[in-house]
Every structure is written in C-alpha cells, then in structure tokens.
Tab-separated table of C-alpha atoms in Angstrom:
chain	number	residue	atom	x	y	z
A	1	UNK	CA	0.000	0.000	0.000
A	2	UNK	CA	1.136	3.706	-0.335
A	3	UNK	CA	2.981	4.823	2.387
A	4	UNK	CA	2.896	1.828	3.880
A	5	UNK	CA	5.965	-0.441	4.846
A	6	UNK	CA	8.509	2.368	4.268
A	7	UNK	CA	6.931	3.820	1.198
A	8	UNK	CA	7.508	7.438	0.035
A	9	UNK	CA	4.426	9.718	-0.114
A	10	UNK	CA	3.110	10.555	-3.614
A	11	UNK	CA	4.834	14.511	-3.231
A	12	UNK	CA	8.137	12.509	-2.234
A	13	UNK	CA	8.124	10.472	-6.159
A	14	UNK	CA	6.700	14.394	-7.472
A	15	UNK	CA	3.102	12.632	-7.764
A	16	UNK	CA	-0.254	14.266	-6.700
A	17	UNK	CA	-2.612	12.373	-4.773
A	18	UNK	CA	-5.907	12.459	-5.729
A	19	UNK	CA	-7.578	10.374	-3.190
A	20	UNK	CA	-6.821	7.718	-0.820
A	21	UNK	CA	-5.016	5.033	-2.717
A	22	UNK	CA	-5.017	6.803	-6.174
A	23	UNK	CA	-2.329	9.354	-7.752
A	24	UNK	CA	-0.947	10.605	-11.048
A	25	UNK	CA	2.381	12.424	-12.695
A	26	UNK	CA	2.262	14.485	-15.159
A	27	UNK	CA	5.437	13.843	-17.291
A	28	UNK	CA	7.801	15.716	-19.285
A	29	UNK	CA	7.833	16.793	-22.984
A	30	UNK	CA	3.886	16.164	-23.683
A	31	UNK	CA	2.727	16.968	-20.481
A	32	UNK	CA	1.397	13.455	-20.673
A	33	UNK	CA	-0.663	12.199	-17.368
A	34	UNK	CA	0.081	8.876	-15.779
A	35	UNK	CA	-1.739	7.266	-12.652
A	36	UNK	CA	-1.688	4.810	-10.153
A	37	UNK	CA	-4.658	3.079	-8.007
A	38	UNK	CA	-3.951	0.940	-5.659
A	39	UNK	CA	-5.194	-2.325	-4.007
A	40	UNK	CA	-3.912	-4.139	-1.205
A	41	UNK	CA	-3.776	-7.144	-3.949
A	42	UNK	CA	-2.419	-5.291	-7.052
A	43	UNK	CA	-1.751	-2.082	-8.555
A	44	UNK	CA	-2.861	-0.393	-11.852
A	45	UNK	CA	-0.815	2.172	-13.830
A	46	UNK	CA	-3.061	4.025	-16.161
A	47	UNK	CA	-0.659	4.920	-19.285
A	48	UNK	CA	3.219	4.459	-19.842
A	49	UNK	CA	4.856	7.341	-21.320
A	50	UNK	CA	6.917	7.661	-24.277
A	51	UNK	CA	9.725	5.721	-24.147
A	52	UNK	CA	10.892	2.445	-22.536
A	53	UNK	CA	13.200	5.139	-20.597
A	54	UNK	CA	9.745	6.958	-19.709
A	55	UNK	CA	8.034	3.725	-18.568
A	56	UNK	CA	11.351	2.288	-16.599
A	57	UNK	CA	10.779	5.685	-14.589
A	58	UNK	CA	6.810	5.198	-14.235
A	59	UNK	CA	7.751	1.502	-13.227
A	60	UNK	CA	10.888	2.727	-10.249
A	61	UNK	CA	8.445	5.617	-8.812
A	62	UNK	CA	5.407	3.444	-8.510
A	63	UNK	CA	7.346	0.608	-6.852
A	64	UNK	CA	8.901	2.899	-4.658
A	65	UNK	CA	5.563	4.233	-3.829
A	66	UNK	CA	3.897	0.405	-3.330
A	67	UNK	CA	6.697	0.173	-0.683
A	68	UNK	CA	8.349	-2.439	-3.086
A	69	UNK	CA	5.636	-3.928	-4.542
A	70	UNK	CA	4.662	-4.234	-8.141
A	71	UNK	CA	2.419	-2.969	-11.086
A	72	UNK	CA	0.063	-5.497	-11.770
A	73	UNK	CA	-1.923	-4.085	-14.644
A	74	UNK	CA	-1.168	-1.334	-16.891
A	75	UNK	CA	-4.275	0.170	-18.775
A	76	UNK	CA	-3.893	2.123	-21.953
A	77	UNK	CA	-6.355	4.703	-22.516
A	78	UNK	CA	-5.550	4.976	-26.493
A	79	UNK	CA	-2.701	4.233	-29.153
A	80	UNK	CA	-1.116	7.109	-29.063
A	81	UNK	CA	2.476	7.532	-28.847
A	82	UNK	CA	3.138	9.675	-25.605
A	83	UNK	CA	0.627	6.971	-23.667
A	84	UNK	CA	1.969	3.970	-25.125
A	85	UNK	CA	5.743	3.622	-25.968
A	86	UNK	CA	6.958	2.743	-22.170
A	87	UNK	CA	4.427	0.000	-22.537
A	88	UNK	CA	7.881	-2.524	-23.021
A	89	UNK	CA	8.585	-1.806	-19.084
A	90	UNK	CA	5.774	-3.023	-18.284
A	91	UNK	CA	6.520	-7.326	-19.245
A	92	UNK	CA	4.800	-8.384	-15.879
A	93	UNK	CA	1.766	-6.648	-16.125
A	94	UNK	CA	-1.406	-7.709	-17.975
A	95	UNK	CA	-2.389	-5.012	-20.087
A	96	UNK	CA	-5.698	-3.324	-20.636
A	97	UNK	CA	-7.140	-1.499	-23.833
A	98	UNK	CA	-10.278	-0.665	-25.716
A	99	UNK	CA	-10.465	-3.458	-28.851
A	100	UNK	CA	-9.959	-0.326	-31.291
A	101	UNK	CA	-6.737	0.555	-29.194
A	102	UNK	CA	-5.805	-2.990	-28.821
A	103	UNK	CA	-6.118	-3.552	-32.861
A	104	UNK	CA	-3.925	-0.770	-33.347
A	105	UNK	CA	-1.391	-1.926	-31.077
A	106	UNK	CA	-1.336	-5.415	-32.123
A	107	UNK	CA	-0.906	-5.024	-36.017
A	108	UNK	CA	2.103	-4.036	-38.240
A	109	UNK	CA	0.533	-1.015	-39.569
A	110	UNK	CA	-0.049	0.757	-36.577
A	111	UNK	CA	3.137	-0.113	-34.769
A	112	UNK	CA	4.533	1.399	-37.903
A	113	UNK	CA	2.261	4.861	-37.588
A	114	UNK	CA	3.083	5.164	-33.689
A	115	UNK	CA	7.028	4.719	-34.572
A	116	UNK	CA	6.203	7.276	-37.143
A	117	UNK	CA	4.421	9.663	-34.846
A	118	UNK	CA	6.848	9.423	-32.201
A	119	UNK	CA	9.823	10.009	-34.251
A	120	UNK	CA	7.654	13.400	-36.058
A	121	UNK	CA	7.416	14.866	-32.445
A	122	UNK	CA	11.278	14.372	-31.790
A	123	UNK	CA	11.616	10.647	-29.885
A	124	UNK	CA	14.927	9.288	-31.401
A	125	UNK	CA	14.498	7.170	-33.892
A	126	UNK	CA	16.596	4.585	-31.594
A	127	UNK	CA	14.051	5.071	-29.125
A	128	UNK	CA	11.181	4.608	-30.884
A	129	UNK	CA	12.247	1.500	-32.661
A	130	UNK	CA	13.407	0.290	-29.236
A	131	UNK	CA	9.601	1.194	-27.845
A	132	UNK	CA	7.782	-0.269	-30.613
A	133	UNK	CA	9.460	-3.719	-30.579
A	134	UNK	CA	8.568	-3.670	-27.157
A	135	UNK	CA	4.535	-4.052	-27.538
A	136	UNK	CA	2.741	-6.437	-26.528
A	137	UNK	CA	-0.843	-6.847	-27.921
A	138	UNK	CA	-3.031	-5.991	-24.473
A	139	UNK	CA	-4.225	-9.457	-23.085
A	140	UNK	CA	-7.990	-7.804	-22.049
A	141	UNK	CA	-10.174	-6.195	-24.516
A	142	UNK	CA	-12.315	-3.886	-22.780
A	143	UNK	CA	-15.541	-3.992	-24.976
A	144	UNK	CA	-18.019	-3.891	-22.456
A	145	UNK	CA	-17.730	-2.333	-18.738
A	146	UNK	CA	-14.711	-4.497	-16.821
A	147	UNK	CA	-14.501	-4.438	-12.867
A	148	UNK	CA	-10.872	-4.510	-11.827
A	149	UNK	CA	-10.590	-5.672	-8.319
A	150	UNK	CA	-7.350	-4.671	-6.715
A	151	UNK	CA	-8.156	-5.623	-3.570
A	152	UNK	CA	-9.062	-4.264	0.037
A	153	UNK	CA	-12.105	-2.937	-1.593
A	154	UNK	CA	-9.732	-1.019	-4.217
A	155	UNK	CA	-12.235	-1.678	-7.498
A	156	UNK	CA	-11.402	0.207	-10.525
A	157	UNK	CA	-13.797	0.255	-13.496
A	158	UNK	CA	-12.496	0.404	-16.734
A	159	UNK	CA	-15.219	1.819	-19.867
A	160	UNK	CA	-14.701	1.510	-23.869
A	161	UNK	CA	-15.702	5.414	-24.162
A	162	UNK	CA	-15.289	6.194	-27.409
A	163	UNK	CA	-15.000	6.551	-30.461
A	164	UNK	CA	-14.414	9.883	-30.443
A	165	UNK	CA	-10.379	11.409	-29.949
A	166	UNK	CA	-9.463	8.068	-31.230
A	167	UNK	CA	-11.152	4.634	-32.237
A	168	UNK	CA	-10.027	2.964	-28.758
A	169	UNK	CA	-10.519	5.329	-26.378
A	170	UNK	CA	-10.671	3.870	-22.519
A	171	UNK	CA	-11.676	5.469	-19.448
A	172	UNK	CA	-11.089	4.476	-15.793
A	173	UNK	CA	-12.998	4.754	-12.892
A	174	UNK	CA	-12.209	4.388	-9.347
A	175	UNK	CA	-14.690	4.938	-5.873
A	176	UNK	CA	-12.088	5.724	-3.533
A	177	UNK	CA	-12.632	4.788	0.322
A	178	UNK	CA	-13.488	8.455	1.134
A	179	UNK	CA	-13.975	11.732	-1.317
A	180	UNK	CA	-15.265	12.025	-4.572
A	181	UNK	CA	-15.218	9.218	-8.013
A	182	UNK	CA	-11.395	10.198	-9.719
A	183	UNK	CA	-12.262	9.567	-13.295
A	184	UNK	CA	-9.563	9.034	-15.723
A	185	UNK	CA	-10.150	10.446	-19.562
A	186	UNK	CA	-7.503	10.054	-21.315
A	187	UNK	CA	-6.932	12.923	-24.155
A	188	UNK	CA	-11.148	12.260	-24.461
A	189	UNK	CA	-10.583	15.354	-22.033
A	190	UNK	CA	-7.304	17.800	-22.216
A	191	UNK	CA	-6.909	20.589	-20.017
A	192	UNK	CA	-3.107	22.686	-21.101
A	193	UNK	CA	-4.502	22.992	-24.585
A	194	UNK	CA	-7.484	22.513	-27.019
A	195	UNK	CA	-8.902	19.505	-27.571
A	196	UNK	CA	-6.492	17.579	-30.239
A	197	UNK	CA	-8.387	15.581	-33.649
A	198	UNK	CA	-5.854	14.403	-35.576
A	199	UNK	CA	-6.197	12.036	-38.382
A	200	UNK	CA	-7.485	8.946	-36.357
A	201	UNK	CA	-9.654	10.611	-34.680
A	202	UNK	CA	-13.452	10.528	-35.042
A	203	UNK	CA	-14.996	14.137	-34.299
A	204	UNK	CA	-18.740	14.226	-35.043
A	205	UNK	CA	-18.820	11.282	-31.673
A	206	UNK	CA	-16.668	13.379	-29.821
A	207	UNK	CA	-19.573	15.272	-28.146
A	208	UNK	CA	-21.487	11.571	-27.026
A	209	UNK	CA	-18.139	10.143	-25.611
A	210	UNK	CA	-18.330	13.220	-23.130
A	211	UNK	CA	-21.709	12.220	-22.380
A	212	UNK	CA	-20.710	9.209	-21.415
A	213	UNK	CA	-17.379	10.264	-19.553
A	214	UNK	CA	-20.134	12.584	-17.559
A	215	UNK	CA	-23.020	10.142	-17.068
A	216	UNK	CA	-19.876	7.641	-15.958
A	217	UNK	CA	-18.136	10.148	-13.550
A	218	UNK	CA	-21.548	12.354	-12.388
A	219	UNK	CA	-21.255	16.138	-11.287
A	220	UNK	CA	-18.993	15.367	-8.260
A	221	UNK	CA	-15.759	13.293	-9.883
A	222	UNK	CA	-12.557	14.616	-10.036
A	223	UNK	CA	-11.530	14.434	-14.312
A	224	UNK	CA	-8.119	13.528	-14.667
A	225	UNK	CA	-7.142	14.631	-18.343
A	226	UNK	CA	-4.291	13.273	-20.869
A	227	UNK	CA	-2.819	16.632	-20.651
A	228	UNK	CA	-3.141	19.216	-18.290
A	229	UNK	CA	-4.608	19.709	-14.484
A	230	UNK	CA	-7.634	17.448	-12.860
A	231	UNK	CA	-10.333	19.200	-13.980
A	232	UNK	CA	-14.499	19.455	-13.034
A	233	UNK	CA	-17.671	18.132	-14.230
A	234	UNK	CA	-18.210	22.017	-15.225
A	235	UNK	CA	-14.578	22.095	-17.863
A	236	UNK	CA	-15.872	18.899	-19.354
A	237	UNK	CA	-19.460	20.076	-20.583
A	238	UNK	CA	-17.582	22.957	-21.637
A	239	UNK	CA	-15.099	20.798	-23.838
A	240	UNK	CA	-18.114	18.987	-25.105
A	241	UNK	CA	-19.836	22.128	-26.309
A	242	UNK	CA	-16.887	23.237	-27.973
A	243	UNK	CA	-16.432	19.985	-30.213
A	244	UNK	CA	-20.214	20.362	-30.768
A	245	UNK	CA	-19.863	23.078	-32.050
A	246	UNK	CA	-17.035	22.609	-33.955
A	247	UNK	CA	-17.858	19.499	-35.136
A	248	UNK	CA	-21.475	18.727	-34.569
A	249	UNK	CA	-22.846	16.004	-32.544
A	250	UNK	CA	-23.914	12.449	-32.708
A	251	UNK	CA	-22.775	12.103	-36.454
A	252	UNK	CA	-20.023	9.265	-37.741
C-alpha cells in the first residue's frame, strides 16, 4: 500500500494524490498524465509514457511508492504515442485497452504509424524502434464495462468510451474509500490545450463520448485529463460544447 511499509508519499516520487489510494504524474515533454490506483492485492498504472526510458521511470516511482511492490496491470487509454511507448517496461503486467486501441497496437501497420508519430514529435528514432518492438498486444479487450478488483475494496472500473479522440478510447474509474469518483479520460478530455483531432480521430462522436465520460463520472468526480490539471464536471461540458460546435454532434 502507499505509504505503507517504508513507502515514500506521492509529493516525495513528485506525484499528486488524488484520493486515498489513487495518484498521477504528469510527465515531461507532452505533459502526458500517468496514474496509479492501488489495491492491497495489485496495482494499476493508467498509461506508460513515451519511451521504454519513460516507462522504466513510471515503473521505479510506482514501486517505490507500493513500498516495493509491483504494477500489476497497466491500462492504456488509447494508441497514441506519448501513452503507449513505455508499454515494453511493463513485461509483468497484464495489459488493458479498448479493442480499437488494442487492434492498433497489435498489427504491423499501426506499430509502424506510432514509430512514425513518435519520431515526427522528436523521440529518437533509436528510441522509438526500441519502444515499438517492445509491444505487446493488451491481453484484455475492454468492450463492455470491466470491474478490476485490486483488492481491500480497491475496485477500478475500466469503460470503452469512445470513439471519439481516437477509435479505442478507454476510461477508468475508481470509488475511492473516502472523497469524490477520480475519473480518468484520457486525451477524451485535455486541459493545457485545445482539444487535439488528428487524423485517427473521429470528431462528429466526440460530443457523445463526453456524455458518457459525464453520465460515468456524475457532477462530483474529479476528471483527470491526458494533458493538463484534474479538472471538473463544469470544464468537461464545456469541452463537449466546444467539439459540438465545432464538429457537430452524434454524427459518424
């Protein structure tokens, strides 16, 4: 457990704690969120970085923080580079996508397009070849609502939210022991910046994934972006007008 058995505090490893048992970093270059929830049986790390360098740091501050323990699960909330590439320091842990995110990850093609995308936003090409050999296809599918039981009451849920900033987008959701639901979006949500579509991803069902995220989270969850700071049920209807707007709702 955190803080338990010697463990650091989450400030100590330059993490924010969110609520009993549940943290996140916000790491360099991308300004890319990772978390942690943790169960007295396991521990799940919500995204892995950008690099195998990236991920071997996730990996050494949340073991230092589960007092020596390890990560048991690593969920990715979407294929994109700066969330998946430290995936490869992850070997122990059973891994945890959306099928569209999983596909992605799994064939040839989009191995090639995240190598390709990390190397476009200045990852050495070393690196990124070193990342992207490292894959593995995630084990668990997430098509439908999947409890995730940690242990000690620790249960995180894990939603296929999208489509909408990609084809595999994945939300968790965990009911910490006291205080409010801490919802991780994924870049479904981004608070340093605008909203990012880029070529995968599907605008017009933008607007309904946010629906979703909402109806998931309710008016009194914490929303823990891709990028940027923790954000309210108030910045997130905001976000979804915008795309409406922008985009229009509810179409493919």
């Amino acid at each position: 457990m955190v803080d338990g058995g010697g463990a650091p505090g989450w400030a100590a490893e330059g993490w924010e704690e969110l609520a009993p048992g549940v943290g996140r970093c916000r790491l360099p270059g991308w300004d890319c969120t990772a978390g942690l929830v943790v169960g007295a049986a396991g521990a799940l790390l919500v995204d892995a970085g950008s690099t195998l360098g990236e991920g071997a740091a996730l990996r050494g501050a949340a073991e230092r923080l589960l007092g020596g323990g390890r990560v048991t699960h690593l969920a990715l909330t979407h294929p994109h580079f700066d969330h998946v590439l430290g995936a490869g320091a992850f070997a122990d842990a059973e891994v945890i996508a959306a099928p569209g995110a999983a596909r992605e990850l799994a064939g040839a093609a989009g191995r090639a397009a995240l190598y390709a995308d990390a190397v476009g936003h200045g990852v050495a090409r070393e690196d990124a070849a070193a990342a992207t050999a490292a894959l593995r296809a995630p084990g668990v599918k997430v098509s439908r609502p999947y409890e995730l039981d940690l242990g000690g009451g620790t249960v995180a849920l894990l939603v296929d939210a999208g489509p909408g900033h990609t084809a595999g987008d994945l939300a968790v959701l965990v009911r910490p022991r006291t205080g409010p639901p801490v919802l991780f979006c994924g870049d479904l949500v981004e608070e340093s910046g605008p909203a990012q579509a880029g070529p995968d991803a599907l605008p017009g069902r933008w607007p309904d994934a946010l629906d979703g995220l909402l109806a998931l989270g309710g008016e009194a969850a914490r929303y823990v972006p891709g990028h940027g700071a923790v954000v309210d049920a108030a910045f997130v209807r905001e976000q979804r007008a915008a795309l409406a707007a922008a985009f229009g709702a509810g179409s493919a």
